[in-house]
C-alpha atoms as a PDB file:
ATOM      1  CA  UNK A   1      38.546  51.281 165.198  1.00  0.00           C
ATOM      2  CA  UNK A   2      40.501  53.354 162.728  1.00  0.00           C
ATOM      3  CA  UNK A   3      39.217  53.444 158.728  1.00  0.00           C
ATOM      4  CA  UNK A   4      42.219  51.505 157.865  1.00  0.00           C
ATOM      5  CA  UNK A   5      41.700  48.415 160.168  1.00  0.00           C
ATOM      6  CA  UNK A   6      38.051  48.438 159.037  1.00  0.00           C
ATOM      7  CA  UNK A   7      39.510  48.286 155.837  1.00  0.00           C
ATOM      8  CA  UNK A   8      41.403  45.591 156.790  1.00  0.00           C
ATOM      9  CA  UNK A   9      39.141  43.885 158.110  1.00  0.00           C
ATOM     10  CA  UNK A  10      36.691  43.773 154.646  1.00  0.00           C
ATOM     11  CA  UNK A  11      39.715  42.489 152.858  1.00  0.00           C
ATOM     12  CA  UNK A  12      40.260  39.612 154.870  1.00  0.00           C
ATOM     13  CA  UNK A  13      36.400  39.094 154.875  1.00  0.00           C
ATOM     14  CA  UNK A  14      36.483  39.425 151.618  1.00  0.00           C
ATOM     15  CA  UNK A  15      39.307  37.841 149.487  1.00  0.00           C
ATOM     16  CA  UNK A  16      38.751  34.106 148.569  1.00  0.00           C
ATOM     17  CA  UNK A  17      41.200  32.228 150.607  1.00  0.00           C
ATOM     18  CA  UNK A  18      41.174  32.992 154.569  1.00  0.00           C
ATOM     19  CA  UNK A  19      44.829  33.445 155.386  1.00  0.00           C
ATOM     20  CA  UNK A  20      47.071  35.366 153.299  1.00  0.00           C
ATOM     21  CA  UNK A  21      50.651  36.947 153.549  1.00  0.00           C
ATOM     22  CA  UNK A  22      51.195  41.148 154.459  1.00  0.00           C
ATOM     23  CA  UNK A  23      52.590  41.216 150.280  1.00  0.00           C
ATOM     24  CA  UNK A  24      49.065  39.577 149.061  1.00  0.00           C
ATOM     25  CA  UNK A  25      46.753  41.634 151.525  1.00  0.00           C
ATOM     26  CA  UNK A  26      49.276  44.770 150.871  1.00  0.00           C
ATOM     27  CA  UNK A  27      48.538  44.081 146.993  1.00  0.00           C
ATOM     28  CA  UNK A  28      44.296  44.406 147.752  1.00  0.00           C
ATOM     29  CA  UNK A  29      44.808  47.699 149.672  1.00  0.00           C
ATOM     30  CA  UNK A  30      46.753  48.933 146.517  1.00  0.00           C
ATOM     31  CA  UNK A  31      49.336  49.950 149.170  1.00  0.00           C
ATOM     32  CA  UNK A  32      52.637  50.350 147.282  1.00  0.00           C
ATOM     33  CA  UNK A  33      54.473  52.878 149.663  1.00  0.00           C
ATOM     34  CA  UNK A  34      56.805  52.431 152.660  1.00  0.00           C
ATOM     35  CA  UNK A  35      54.355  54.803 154.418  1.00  0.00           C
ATOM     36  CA  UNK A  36      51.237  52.585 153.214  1.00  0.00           C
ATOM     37  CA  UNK A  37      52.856  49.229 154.035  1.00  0.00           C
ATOM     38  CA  UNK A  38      54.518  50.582 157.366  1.00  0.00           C
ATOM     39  CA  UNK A  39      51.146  51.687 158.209  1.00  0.00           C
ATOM     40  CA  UNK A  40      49.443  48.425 157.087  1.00  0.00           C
ATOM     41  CA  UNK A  41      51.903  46.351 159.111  1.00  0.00           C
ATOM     42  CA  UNK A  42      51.372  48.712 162.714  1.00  0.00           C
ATOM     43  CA  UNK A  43      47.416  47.667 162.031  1.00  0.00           C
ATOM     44  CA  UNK A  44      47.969  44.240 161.695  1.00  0.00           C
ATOM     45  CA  UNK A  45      49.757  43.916 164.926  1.00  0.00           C
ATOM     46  CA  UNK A  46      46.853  45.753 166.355  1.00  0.00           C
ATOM     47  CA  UNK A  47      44.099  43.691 164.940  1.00  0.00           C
ATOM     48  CA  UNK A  48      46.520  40.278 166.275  1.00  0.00           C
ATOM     49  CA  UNK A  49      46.838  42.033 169.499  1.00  0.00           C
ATOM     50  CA  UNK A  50      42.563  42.908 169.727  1.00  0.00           C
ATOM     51  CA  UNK A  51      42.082  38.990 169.326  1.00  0.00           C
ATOM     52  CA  UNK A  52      40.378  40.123 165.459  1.00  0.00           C
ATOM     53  CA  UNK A  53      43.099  38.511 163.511  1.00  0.00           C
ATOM     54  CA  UNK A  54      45.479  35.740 164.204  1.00  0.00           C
ATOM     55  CA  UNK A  55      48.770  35.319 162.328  1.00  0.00           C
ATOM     56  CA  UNK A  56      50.260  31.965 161.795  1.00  0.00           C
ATOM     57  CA  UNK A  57      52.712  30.490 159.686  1.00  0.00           C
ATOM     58  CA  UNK A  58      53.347  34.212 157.894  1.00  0.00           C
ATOM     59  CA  UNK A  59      49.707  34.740 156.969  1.00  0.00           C
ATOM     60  CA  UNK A  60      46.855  36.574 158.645  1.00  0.00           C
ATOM     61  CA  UNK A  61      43.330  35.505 158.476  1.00  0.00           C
ATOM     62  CA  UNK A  62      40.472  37.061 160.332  1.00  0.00           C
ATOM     63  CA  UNK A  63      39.232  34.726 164.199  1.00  0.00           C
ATOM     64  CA  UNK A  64      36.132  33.939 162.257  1.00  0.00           C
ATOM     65  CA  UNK A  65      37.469  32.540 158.640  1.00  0.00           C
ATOM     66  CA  UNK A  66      40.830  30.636 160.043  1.00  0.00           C
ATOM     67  CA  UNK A  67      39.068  27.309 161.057  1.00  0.00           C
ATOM     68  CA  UNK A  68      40.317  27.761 164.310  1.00  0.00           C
ATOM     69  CA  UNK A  69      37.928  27.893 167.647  1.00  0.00           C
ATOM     70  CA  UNK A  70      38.311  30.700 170.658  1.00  0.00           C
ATOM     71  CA  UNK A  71      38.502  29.458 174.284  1.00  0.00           C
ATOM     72  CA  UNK A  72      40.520  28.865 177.698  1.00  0.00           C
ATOM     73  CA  UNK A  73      42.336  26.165 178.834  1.00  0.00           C
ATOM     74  CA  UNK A  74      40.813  24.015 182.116  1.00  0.00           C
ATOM     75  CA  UNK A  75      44.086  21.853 183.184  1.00  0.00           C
ATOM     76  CA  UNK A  76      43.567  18.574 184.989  1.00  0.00           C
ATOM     77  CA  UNK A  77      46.291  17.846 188.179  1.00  0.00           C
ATOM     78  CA  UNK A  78      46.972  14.338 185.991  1.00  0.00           C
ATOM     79  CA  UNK A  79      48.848  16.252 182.882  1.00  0.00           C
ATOM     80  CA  UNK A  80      45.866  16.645 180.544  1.00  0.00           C
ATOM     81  CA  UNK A  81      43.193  19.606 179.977  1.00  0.00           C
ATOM     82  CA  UNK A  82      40.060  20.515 178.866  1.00  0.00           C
ATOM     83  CA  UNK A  83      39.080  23.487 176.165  1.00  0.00           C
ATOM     84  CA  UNK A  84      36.223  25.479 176.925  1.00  0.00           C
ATOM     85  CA  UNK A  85      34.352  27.491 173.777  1.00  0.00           C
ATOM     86  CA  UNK A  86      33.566  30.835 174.278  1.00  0.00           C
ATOM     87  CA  UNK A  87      31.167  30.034 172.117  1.00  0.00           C
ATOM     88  CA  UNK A  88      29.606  27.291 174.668  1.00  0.00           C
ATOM     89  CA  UNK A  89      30.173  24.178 172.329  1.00  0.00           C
ATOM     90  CA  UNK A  90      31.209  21.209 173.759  1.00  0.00           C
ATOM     91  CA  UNK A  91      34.636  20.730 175.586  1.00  0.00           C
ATOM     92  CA  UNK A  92      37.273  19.546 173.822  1.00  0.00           C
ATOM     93  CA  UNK A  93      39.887  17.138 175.024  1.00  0.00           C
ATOM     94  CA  UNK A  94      43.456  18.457 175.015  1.00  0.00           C
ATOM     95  CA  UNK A  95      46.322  15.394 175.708  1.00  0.00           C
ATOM     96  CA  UNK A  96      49.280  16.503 177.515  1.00  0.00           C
ATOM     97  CA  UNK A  97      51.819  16.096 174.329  1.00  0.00           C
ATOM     98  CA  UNK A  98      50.108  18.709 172.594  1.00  0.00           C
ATOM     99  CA  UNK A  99      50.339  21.189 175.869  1.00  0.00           C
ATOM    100  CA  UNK A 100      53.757  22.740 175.366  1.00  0.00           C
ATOM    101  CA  UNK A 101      53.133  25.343 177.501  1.00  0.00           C
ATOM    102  CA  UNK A 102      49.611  26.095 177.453  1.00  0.00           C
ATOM    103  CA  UNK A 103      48.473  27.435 181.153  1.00  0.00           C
ATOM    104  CA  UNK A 104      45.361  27.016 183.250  1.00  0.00           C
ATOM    105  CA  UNK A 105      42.976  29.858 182.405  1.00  0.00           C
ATOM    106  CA  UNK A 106      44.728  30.631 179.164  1.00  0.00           C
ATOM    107  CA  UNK A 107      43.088  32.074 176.045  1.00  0.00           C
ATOM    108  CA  UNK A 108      44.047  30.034 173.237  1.00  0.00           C
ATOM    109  CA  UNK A 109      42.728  29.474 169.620  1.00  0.00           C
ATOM    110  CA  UNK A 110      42.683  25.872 168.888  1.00  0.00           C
ATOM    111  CA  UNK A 111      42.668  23.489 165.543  1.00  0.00           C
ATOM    112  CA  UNK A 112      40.540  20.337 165.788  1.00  0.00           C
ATOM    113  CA  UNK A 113      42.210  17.148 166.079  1.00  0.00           C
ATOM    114  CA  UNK A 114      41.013  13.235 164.525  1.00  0.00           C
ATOM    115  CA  UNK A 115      40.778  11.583 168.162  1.00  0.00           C
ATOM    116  CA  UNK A 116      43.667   9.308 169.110  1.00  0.00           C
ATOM    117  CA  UNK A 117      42.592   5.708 169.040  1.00  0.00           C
ATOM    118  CA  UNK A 118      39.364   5.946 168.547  1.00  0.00           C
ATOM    119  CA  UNK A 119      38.172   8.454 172.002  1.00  0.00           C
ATOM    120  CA  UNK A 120      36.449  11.257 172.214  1.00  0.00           C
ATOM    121  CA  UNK A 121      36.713  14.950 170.239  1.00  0.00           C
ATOM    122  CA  UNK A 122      40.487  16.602 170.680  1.00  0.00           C
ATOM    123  CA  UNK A 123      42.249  19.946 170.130  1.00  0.00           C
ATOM    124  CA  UNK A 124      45.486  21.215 169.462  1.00  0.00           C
ATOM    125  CA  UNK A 125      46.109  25.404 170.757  1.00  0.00           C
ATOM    126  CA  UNK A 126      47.988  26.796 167.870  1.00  0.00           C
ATOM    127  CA  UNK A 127      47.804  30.541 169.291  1.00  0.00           C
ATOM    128  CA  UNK A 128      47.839  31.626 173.115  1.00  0.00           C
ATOM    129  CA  UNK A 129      45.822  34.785 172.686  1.00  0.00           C
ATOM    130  CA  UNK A 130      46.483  35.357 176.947  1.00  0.00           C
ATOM    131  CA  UNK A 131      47.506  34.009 179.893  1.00  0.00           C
ATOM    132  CA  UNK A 132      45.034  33.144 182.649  1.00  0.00           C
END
């Protein structure tokens, strides 16, 4: 890992909110050049790419401060599917609505969802990190 995605990294560990836009995270690194902000946008990709950071929504926040949970997908031949921690916490119901095209065996990043009608824990995948 090169100094400046380390560097990266510590600002996103380190700033007070957990996602923030390229400008903001630009403004920490006191990078104020194309160069510096050409070079800070090429990292980013490569931390999203790793699986280190995610981006959403036109912020970046680091896997472990976004509130989001790292897994695969387990479909079910009825329309529904399972999510499977890497972490080995328990399975988390997926409903078919909220599948738009999510794969079997795909590496996601998922929000927790309230249950419909009262059942069990659910999930929505916000990023597909790969396919399976």
């Amino acid at each position: 890992m090169s100094d400046l995605t380390l560097k990266i990294k510590n600002e996103l560990e380190n700033l007070g909110e957990a996602w923030v836009s390229e400008k903001t995270l630009a403004k920490h690194c006191d990078f104020s050049g194309k160069f510096e902000k050409d070079a800070l946008a090429s990292a980013l990709k490569l931390l999203v790419k790793s699986g280190d950071v995610v981006f959403c929504d036109g912020k970046y926040a680091l896997v472990s401060r976004s509130g989001l949970i790292k897994g695969k997908i387990k479909r079910h031949e009825k329309g529904f599917a399972f999510f499977i921690p890497e972490d080995g916490g328990r399975d988390l119901f997926v409903p078919p609505k909220r599948l738009n095209g999510i794969y079997q065996g795909d590496e996601v990043l998922v929000r927790r969802m309230p249950p419909d009608m009262g059942k069990g824990d659910e999930c929505e995948p916000v990023i597909v990190l790969s396919r399976g």
